[in-house]
Short mmCIF file of C-alpha atoms in Angstrom, two decimals:
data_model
loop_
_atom_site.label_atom_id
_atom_site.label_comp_id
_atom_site.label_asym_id
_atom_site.label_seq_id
_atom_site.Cartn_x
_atom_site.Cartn_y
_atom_site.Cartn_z
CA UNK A 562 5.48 12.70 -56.09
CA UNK A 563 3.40 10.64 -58.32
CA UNK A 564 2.45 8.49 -55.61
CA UNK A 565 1.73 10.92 -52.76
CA UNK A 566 -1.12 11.90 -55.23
CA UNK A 567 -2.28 8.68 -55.13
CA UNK A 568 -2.37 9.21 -51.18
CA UNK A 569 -4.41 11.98 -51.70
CA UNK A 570 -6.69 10.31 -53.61
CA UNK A 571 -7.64 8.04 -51.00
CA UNK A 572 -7.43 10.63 -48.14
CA UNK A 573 -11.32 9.78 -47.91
CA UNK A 574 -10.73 6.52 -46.96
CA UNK A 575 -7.81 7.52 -44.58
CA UNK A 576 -9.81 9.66 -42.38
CA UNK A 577 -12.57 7.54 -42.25
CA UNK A 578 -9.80 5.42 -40.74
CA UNK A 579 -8.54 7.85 -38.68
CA UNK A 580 -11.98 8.55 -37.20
CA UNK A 581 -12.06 5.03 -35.72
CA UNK A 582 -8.92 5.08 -34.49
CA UNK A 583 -9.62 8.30 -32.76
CA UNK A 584 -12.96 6.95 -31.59
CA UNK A 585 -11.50 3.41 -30.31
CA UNK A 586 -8.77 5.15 -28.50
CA UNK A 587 -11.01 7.99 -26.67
CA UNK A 588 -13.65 5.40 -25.60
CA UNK A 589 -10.38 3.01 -24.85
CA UNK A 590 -9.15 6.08 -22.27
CA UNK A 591 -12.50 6.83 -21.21
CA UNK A 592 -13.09 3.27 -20.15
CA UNK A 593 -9.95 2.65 -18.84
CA UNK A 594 -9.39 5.93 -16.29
CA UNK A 595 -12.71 4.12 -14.68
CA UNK A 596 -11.20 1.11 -14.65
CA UNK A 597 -8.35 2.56 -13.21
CA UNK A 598 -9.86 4.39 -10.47
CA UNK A 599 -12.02 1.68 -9.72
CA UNK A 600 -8.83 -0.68 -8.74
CA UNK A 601 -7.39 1.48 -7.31
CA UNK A 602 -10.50 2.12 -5.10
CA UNK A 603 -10.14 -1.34 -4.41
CA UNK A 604 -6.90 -1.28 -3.18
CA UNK A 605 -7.19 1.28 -0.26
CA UNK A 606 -8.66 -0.62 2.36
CA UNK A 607 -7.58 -1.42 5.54
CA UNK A 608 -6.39 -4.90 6.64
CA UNK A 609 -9.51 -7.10 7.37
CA UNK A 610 -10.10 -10.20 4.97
CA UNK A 611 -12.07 -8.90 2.33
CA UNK A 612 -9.90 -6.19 2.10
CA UNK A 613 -6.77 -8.01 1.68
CA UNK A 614 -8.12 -10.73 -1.30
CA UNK A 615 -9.11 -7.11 -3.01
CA UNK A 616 -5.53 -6.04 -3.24
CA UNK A 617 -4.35 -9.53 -3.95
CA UNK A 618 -6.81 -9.62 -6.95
CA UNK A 619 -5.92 -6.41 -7.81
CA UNK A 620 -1.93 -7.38 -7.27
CA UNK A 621 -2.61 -9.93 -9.80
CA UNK A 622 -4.41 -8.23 -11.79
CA UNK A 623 -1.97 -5.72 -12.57
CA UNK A 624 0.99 -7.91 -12.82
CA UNK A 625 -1.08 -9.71 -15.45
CA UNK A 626 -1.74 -6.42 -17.61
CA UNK A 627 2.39 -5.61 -17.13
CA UNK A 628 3.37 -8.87 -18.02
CA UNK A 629 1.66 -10.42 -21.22
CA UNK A 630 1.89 -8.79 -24.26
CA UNK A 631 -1.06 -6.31 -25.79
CA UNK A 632 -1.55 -8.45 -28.75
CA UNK A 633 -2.10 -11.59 -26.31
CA UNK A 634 -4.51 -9.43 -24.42
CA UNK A 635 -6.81 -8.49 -27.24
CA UNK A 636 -7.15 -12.40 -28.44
CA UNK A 637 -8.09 -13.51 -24.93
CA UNK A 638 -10.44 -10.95 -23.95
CA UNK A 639 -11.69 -11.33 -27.37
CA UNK A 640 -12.40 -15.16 -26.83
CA UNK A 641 -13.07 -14.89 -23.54
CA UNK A 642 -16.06 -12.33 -23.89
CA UNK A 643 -17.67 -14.82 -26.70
CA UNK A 644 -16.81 -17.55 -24.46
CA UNK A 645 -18.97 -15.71 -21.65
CA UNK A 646 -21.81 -15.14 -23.75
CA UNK A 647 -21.74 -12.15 -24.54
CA UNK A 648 -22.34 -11.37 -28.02
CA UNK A 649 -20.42 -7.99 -28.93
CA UNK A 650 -18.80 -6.49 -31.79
CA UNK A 651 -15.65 -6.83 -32.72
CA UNK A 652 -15.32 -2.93 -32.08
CA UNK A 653 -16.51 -3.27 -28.63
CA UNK A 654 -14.57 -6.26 -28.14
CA UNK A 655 -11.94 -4.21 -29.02
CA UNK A 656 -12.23 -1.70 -26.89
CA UNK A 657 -12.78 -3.35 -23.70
CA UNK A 658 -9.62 -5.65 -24.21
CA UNK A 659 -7.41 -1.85 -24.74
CA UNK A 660 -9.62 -0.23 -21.96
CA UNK A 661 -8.72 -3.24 -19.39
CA UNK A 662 -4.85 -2.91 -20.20
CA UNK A 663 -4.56 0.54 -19.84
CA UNK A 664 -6.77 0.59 -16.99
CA UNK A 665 -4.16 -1.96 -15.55
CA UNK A 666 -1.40 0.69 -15.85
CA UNK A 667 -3.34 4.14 -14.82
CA UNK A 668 -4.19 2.26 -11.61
CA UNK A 669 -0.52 2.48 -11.11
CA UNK A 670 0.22 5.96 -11.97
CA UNK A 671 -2.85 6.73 -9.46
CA UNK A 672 -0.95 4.94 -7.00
CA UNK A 673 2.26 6.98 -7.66
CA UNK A 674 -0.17 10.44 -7.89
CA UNK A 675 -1.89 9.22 -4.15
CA UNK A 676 1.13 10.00 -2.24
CA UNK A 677 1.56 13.12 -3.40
CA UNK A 678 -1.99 14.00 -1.21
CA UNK A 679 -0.64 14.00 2.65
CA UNK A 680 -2.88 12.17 4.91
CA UNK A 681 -3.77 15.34 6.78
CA UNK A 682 -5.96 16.76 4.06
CA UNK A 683 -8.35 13.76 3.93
CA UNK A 684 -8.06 13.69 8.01
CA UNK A 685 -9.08 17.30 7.75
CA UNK A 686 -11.97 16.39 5.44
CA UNK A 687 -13.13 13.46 7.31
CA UNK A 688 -13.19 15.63 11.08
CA UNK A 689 -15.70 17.79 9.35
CA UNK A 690 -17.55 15.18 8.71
CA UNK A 691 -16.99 14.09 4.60
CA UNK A 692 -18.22 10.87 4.07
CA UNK A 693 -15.68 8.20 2.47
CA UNK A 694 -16.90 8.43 -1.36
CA UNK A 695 -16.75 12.08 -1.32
CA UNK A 696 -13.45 12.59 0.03
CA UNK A 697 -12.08 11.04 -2.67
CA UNK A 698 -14.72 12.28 -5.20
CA UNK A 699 -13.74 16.19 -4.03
CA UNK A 700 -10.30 15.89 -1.99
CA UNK A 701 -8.26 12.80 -3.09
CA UNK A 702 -8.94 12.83 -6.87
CA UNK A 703 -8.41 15.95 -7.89
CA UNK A 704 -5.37 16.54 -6.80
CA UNK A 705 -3.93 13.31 -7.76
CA UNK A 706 -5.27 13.96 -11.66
CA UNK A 707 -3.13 17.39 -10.79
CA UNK A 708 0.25 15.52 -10.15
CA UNK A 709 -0.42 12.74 -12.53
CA UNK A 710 -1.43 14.95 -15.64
CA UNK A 711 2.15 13.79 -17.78
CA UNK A 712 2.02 10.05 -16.68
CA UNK A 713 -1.72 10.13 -17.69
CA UNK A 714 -0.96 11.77 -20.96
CA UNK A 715 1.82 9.46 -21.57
CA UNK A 716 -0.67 6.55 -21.33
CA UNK A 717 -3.23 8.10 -23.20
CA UNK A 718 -0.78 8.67 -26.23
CA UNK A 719 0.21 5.16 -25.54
CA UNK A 720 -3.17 3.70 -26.03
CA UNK A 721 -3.65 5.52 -29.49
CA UNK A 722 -0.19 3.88 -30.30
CA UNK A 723 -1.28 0.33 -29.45
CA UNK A 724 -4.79 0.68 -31.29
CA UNK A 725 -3.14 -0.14 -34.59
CA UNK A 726 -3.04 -3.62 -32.64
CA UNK A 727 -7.03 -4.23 -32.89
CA UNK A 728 -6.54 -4.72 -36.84
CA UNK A 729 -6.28 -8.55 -35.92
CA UNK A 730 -9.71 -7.97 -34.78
CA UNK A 731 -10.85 -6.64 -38.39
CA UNK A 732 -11.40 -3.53 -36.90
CA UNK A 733 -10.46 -1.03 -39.89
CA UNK A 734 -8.87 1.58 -37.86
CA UNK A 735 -6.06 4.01 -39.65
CA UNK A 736 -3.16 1.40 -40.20
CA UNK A 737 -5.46 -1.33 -41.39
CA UNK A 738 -6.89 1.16 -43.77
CA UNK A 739 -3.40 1.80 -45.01
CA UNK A 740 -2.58 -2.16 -45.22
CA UNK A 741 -5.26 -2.72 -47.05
CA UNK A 742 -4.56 0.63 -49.76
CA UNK A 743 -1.21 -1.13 -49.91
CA UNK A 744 -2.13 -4.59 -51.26
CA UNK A 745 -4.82 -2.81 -53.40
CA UNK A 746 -2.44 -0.37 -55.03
CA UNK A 747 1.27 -1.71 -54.86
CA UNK A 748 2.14 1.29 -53.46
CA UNK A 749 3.08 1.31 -49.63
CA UNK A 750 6.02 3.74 -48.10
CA UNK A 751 4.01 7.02 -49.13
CA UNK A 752 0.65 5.43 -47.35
CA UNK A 753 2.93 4.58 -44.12
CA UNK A 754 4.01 7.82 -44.05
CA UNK A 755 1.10 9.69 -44.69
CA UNK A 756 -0.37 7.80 -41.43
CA UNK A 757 2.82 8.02 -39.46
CA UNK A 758 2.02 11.71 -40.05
CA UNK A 759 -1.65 11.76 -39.10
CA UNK A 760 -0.57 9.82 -35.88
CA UNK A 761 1.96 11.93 -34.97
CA UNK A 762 -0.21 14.82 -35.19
CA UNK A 763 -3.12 13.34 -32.86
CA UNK A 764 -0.15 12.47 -30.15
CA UNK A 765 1.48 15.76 -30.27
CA UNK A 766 -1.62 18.07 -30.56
CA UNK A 767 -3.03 16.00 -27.25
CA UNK A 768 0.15 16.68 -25.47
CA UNK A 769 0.64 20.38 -26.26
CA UNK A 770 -3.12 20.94 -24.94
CA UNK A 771 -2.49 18.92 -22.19
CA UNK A 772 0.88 20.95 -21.38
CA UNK A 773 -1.37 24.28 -22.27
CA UNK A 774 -4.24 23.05 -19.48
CA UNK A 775 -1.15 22.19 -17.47
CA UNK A 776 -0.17 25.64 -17.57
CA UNK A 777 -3.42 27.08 -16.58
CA UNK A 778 -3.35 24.85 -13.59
CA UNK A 779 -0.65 25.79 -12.16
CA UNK A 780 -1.06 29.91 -12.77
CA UNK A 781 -2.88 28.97 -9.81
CA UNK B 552 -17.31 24.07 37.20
CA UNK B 553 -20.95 23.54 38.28
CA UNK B 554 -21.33 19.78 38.63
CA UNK B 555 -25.00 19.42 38.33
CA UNK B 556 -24.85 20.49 34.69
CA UNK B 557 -24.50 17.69 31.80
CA UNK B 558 -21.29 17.22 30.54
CA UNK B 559 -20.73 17.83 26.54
CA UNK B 560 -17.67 15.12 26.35
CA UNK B 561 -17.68 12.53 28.79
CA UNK B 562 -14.46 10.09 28.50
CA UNK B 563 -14.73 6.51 30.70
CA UNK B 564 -11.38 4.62 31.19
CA UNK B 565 -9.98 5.60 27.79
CA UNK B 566 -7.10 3.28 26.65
CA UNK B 567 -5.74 3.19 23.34
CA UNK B 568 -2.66 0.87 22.33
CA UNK B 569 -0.72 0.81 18.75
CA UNK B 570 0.37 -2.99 19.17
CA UNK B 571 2.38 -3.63 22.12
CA UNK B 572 2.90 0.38 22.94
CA UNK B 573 0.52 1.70 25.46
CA UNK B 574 -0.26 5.16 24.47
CA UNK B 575 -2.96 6.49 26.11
CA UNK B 576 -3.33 4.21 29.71
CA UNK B 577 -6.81 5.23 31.86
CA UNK B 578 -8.63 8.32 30.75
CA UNK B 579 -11.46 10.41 32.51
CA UNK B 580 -12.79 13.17 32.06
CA UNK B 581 -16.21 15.69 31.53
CA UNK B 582 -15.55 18.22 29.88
CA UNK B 583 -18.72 21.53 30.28
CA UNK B 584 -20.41 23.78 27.71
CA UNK B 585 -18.06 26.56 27.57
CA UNK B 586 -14.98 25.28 29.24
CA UNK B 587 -11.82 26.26 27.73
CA UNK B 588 -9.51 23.24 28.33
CA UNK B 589 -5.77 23.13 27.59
CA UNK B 590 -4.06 19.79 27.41
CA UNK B 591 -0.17 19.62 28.12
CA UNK B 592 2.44 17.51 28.85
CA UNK B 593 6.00 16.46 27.42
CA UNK B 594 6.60 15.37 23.86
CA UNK B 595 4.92 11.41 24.00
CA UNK B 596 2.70 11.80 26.40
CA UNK B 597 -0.56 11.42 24.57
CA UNK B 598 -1.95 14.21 24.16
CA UNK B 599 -3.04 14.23 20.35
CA UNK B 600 -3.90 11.03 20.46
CA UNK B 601 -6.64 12.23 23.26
CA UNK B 602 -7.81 14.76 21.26
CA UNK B 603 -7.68 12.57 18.04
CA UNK B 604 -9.83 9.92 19.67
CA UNK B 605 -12.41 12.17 20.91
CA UNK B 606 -13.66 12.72 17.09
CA UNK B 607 -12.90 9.14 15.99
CA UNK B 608 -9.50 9.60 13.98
CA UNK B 609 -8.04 7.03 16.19
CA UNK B 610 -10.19 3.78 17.04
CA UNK B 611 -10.26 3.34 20.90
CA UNK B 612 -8.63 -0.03 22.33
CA UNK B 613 -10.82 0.01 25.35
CA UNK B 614 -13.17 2.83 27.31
CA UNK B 615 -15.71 4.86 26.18
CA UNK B 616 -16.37 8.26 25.34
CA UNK B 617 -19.89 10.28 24.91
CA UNK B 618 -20.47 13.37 23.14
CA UNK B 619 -24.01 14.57 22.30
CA UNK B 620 -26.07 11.01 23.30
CA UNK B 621 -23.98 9.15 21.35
CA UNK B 622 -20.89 7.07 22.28
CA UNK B 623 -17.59 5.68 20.87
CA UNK B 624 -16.42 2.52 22.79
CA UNK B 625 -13.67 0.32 22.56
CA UNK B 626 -12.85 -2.66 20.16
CA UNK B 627 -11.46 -4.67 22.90
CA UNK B 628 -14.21 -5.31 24.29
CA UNK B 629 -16.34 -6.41 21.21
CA UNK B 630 -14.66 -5.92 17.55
CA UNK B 631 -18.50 -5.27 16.29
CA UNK B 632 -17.34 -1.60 18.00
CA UNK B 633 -16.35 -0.81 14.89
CA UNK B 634 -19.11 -0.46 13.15
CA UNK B 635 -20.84 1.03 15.68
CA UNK B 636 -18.16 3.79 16.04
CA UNK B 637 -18.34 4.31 12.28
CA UNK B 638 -22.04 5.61 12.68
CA UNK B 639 -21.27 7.11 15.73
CA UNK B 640 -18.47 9.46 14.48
CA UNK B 641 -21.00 10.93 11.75
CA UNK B 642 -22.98 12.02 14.89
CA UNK B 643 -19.74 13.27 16.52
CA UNK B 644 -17.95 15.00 13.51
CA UNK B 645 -21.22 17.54 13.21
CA UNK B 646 -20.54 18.82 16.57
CA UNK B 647 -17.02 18.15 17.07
CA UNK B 648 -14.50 20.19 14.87
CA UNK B 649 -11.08 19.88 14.79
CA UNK B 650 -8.11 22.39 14.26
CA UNK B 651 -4.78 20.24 12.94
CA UNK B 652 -0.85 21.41 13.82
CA UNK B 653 -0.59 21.39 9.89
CA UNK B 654 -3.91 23.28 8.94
CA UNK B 655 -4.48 20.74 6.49
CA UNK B 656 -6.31 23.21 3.85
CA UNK B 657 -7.02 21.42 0.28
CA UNK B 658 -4.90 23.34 -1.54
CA UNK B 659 -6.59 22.79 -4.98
CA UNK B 660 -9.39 24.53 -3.91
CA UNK B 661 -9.79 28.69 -2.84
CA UNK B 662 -9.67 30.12 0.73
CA UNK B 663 -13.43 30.77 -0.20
CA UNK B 664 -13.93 26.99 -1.55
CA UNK B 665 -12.47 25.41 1.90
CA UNK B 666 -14.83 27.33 4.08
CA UNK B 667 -17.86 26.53 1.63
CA UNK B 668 -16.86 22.61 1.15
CA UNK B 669 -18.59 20.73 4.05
CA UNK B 670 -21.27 23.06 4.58
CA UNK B 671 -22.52 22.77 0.97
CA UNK B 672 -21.52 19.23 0.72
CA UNK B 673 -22.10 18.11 3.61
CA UNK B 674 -24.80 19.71 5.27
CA UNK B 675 -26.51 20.25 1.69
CA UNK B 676 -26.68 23.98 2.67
CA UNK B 677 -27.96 26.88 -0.03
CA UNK B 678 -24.95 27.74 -1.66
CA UNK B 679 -25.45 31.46 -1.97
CA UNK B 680 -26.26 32.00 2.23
CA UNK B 681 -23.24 29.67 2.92
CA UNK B 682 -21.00 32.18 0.55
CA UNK B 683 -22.04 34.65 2.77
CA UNK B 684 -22.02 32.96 5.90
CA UNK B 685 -18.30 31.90 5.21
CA UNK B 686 -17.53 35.67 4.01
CA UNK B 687 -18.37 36.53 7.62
CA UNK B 688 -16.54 33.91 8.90
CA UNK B 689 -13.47 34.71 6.84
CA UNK B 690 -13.90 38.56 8.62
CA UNK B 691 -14.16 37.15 11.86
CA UNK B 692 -10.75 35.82 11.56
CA UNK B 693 -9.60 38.34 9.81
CA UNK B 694 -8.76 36.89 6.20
CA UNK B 695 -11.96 38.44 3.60
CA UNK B 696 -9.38 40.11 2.02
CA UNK B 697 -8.01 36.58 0.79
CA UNK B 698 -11.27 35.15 0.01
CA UNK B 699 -10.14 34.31 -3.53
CA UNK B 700 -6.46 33.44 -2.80
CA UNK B 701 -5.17 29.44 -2.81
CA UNK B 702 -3.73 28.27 0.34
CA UNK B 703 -0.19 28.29 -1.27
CA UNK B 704 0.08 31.82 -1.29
CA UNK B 705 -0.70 32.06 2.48
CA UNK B 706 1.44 32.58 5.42
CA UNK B 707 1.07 29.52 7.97
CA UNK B 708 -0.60 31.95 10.31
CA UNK B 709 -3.17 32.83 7.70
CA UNK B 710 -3.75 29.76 6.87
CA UNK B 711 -4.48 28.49 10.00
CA UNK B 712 -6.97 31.02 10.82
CA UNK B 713 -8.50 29.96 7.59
CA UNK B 714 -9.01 26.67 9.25
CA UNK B 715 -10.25 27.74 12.22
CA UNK B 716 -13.05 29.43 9.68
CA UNK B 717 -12.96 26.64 7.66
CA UNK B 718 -14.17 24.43 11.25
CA UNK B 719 -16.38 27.41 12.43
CA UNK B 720 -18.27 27.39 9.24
CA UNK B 721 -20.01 23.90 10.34
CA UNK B 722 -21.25 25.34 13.69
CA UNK B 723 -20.04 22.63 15.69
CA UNK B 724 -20.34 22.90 19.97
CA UNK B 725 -16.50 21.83 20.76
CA UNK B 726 -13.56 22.78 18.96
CA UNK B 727 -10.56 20.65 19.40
CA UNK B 728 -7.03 22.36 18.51
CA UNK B 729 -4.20 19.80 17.98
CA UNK B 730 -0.81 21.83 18.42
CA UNK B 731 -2.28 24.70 16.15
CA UNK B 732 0.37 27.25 16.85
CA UNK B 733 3.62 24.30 16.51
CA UNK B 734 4.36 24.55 13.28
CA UNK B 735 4.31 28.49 12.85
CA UNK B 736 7.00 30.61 12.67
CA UNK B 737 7.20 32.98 15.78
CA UNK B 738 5.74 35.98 14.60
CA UNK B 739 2.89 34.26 12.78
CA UNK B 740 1.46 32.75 16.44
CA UNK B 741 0.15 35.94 17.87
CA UNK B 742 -2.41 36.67 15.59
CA UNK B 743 -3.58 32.86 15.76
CA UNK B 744 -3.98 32.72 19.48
CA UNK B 745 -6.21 35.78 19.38
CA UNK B 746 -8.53 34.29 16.80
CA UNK B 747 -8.80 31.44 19.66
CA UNK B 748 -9.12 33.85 22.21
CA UNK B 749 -12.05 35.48 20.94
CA UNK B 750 -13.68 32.20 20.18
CA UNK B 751 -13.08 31.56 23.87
CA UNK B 752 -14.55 34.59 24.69
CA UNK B 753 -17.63 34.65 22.61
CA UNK B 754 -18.09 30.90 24.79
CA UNK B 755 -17.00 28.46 21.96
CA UNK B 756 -16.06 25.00 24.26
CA UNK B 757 -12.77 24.74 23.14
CA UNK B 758 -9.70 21.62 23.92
CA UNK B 759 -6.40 22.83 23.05
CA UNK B 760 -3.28 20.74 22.80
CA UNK B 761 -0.52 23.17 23.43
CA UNK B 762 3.28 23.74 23.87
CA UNK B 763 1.80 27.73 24.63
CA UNK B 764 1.97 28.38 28.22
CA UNK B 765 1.11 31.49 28.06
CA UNK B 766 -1.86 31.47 25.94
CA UNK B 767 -3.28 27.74 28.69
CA UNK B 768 -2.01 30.22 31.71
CA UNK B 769 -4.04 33.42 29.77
CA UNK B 770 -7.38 31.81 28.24
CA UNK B 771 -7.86 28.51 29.29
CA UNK B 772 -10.11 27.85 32.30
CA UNK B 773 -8.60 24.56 32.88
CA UNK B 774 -5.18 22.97 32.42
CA UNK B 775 -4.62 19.32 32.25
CA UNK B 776 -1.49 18.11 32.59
CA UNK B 777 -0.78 14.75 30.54
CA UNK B 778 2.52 12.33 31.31
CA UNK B 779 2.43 8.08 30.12
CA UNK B 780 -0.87 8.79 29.06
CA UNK B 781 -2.57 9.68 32.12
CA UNK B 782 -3.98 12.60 33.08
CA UNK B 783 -1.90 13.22 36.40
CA UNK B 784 -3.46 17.11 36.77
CA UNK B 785 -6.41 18.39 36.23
CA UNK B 786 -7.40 21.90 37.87
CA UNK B 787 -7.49 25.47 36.75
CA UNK B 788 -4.53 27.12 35.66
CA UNK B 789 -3.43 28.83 38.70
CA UNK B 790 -3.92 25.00 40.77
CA UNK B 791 -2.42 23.34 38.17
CA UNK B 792 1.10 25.79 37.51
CA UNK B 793 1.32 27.33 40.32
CA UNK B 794 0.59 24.17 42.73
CA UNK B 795 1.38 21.03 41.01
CA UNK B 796 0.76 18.10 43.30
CA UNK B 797 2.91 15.73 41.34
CA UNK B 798 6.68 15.49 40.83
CA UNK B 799 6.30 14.58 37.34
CA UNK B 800 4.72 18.22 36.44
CA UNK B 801 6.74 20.57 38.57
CA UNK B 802 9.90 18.60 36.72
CA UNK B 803 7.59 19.92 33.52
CA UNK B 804 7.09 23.40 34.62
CA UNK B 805 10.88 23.76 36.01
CA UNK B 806 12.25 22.95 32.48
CA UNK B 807 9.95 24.78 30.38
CA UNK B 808 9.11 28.11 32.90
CA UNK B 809 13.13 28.58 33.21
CA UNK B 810 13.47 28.72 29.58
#
């Protein structure tokens, strides 16, 4: 008991920790459905040249994201974006490298979600004359972010899970806050707890309001 | 119909192939402000895909077709067609509509919302006049009472005639109808075919892909009978039923008419 005191003495610190985790992993989702969308975009054409290398980049792409762990991820886009020029903080280093693999795997659930949108309703839009953009802006979209609310969540949720990951970046997000409590006070199973907790909660509140905006969806 | 006047569709030698399989063979036809055209013809014969081409949801193999001063052609000839068929169809679409088999409502959206999409969006037009432009439109047909329901909760025959107000609502000059009473159960195509009758009567050009014999016998003007994508008879109804010059369409008319 002693030492959940000691917890609570550095709850401070905690949520400051907490607070970039929640920040990383929102922009991370943020980033990542336009990423998402934007490949998948890129995938729809037709069967001319350009349109084919698209999907083939995008093929490869995606089967890169699938197939090389997270950790691997974050150190390459990491180097890679110095590399390149570009002169970013590690925080926004870190958030592009989550923002790129998750976009890698919501491109797929939009795939899954397009099918459930029969062909006839964007035929129907495009005889009245919708242009391309729109269609999918007012038509295709919305109904696919309809079918794939739980796979979406379940990446989302995923993404705060993997953030612990961009400690190797020094970014003190909640579990590197809790490492470094540990080697300052000896103490470590109540301080993995206590942020086993606070993770938990963030996961399970966003899926209850997801499954409560779910709900009001589908009164409809 | 008087020949003098301009035609408002005007298909040249319209051929359209999917690969090797010839669909639609040698196509021509005017069609006149006001004409109320049924297509027909056994399962296979081409029909939809006519109708389809004529507001660019299938890309022509060869042929051309004019509607308003501007013109589709084929990609046979030159594959820069394309393009040109691209801009064309924007043209097209504003005074073609189209009426599909499946209605094809969005369903995420209200009875209300489909009728108010494409004028708002894409005709830019004042939201509040469209909302009551559409409620009109939705009394017309005989559905205000379900302004605010979701497509879901519709009968097909109610949604369909939300369609039709859903087309009506972007004032176009032709209405095409692709097999809008096939998938309906039987007591849900009565009320449809008099929405389309009273277009036809208030002078709406209408072409109407049908398995209703009746309703081409009743309302149309013209029949044309379609077999291996030709057009093998094309005549008013009482020509075209009651005198067919060709084998293939009194073998039609037999089967069906004995039913």
């Amino acid at each position: 008991m002693e030492n959940f005191n000691i917890v609570w003495h550095y709850k401070d610190l905690l949520l400051k920790g907490l607070g970039y985790t929640v920040f990383v992993s929102v922009a991370a989702i943020l980033i990542a459905l336009c990423v998402g969308i934007l490949l998948s975009v890129m995938r729809m054409g037709g069967d001319s040249l350009p349109s084919r290398i698209l999907k083939k980049i995008v093929a490869v792409y995606i089967s890169f994201v699938r197939g090389t762990p997270v950790l691997v991820q974050i150190y390459i886009i990491y180097q890679a974006l110095a590399v390149m020029g570009l002169n970013l903080s590690n925080l926004a280093s870190g958030i592009i490298a989550l923002s790129l693999n998750s976009g890698g795997f919501i491109a797929e659930i939009i795939r899954g979600g397009l099918t459930a949108v029969p062909k006839g309703q964007t035929e129907a839009a495009r005889a009245l004359g919708m242009s391309e953009p729109k269609i999918l802006m007012r038509i295709v979209f919305p109904q696919v972010f309809k079918v794939a609310l739980p796979q979406l969540t379940s990446e989302f949720i995923n993404v705060i899970k993997v953030s612990p990951m961009l400690s190797v970046l020094a970014i003190v997000e909640l579990t590197r806050t809790a490492q470094r409590l540990v080697t300052q006070t000896y103490i470590n199973l109540p301080f993995y707890i206590a942020i086993a907790v606070m993770y938990f909660v963030i996961c399970a509140g966003l899926e209850e309001l997801v499954k409560l905006q779910k709900k009001r969806l589908e009164r409809r | 119909m008087a020949e003098s006047r301009k035609p408002v569709i005007s298909v040249h030698d319209l051929a359209k192939n999917y690969g090797e399989l010839k669909v639609l063979r040698k196509i021509d036809m005017d069609i006149y402000k006001g004409e109320v055209v049924s297509v027909i013809g056994p399962s296979g014969s081409g029909k939809s895909t006519f109708l389809r081409c004529l507001n660019y949801l299938e890309e022509l193999t060869s042929g051309e077709i004019d509607i308003g001063g501007v013109s589709l052609k084929g990609i046979d000839e030159d594959k820069h067609n394309k393009k040109l068929n691209e801009k064309a169809a924007k043209v097209i679409r504003k005074n073609v509509g189209m009426v599909f088999q499946q209605f094809n409502l969005w369903p995420h959206k209200t009875v209300l919302e489909n009728v108010m999409e494409c004028p708002v969006q894409v005709k830019k037009a004042n939201k509040e006049e469209t909302k009551k432009k559409a409620m009109e439109l939705l009394a017309r047909v005989g559905m205000d009472g379900k302004a605010d329901a979701y497509p879901t909760q519709l009968s097909g025959g109610q949604q369909q005639r939300v369609a039709i107000a859903r087309t009506l609502a972007m004032e176009p000059e032709v209405i095409l109808f692709d097999e809008p009473t096939s998938a309906l159960d039987p007591e849900f195509v009565g009320e449809v075919l008099n929405v389309m009758k009273d277009l036809a009567q208030a002078g709406m050009t209408m072409i109407v892909v049908t398995h209703e014999m009746g309703f081409a016998a009743e309302v149309a003007n013209r029949v044309c009978f379609m077999d291996g994508g030709y057009v093998i008879e094309d005549g008013t109804p009482e020509e075209v039923f009651k005198h067919p010059k060709s084998d293939r369409a009194k073998q039609f008319f037999s089967k069906i008419l004995n039913v």
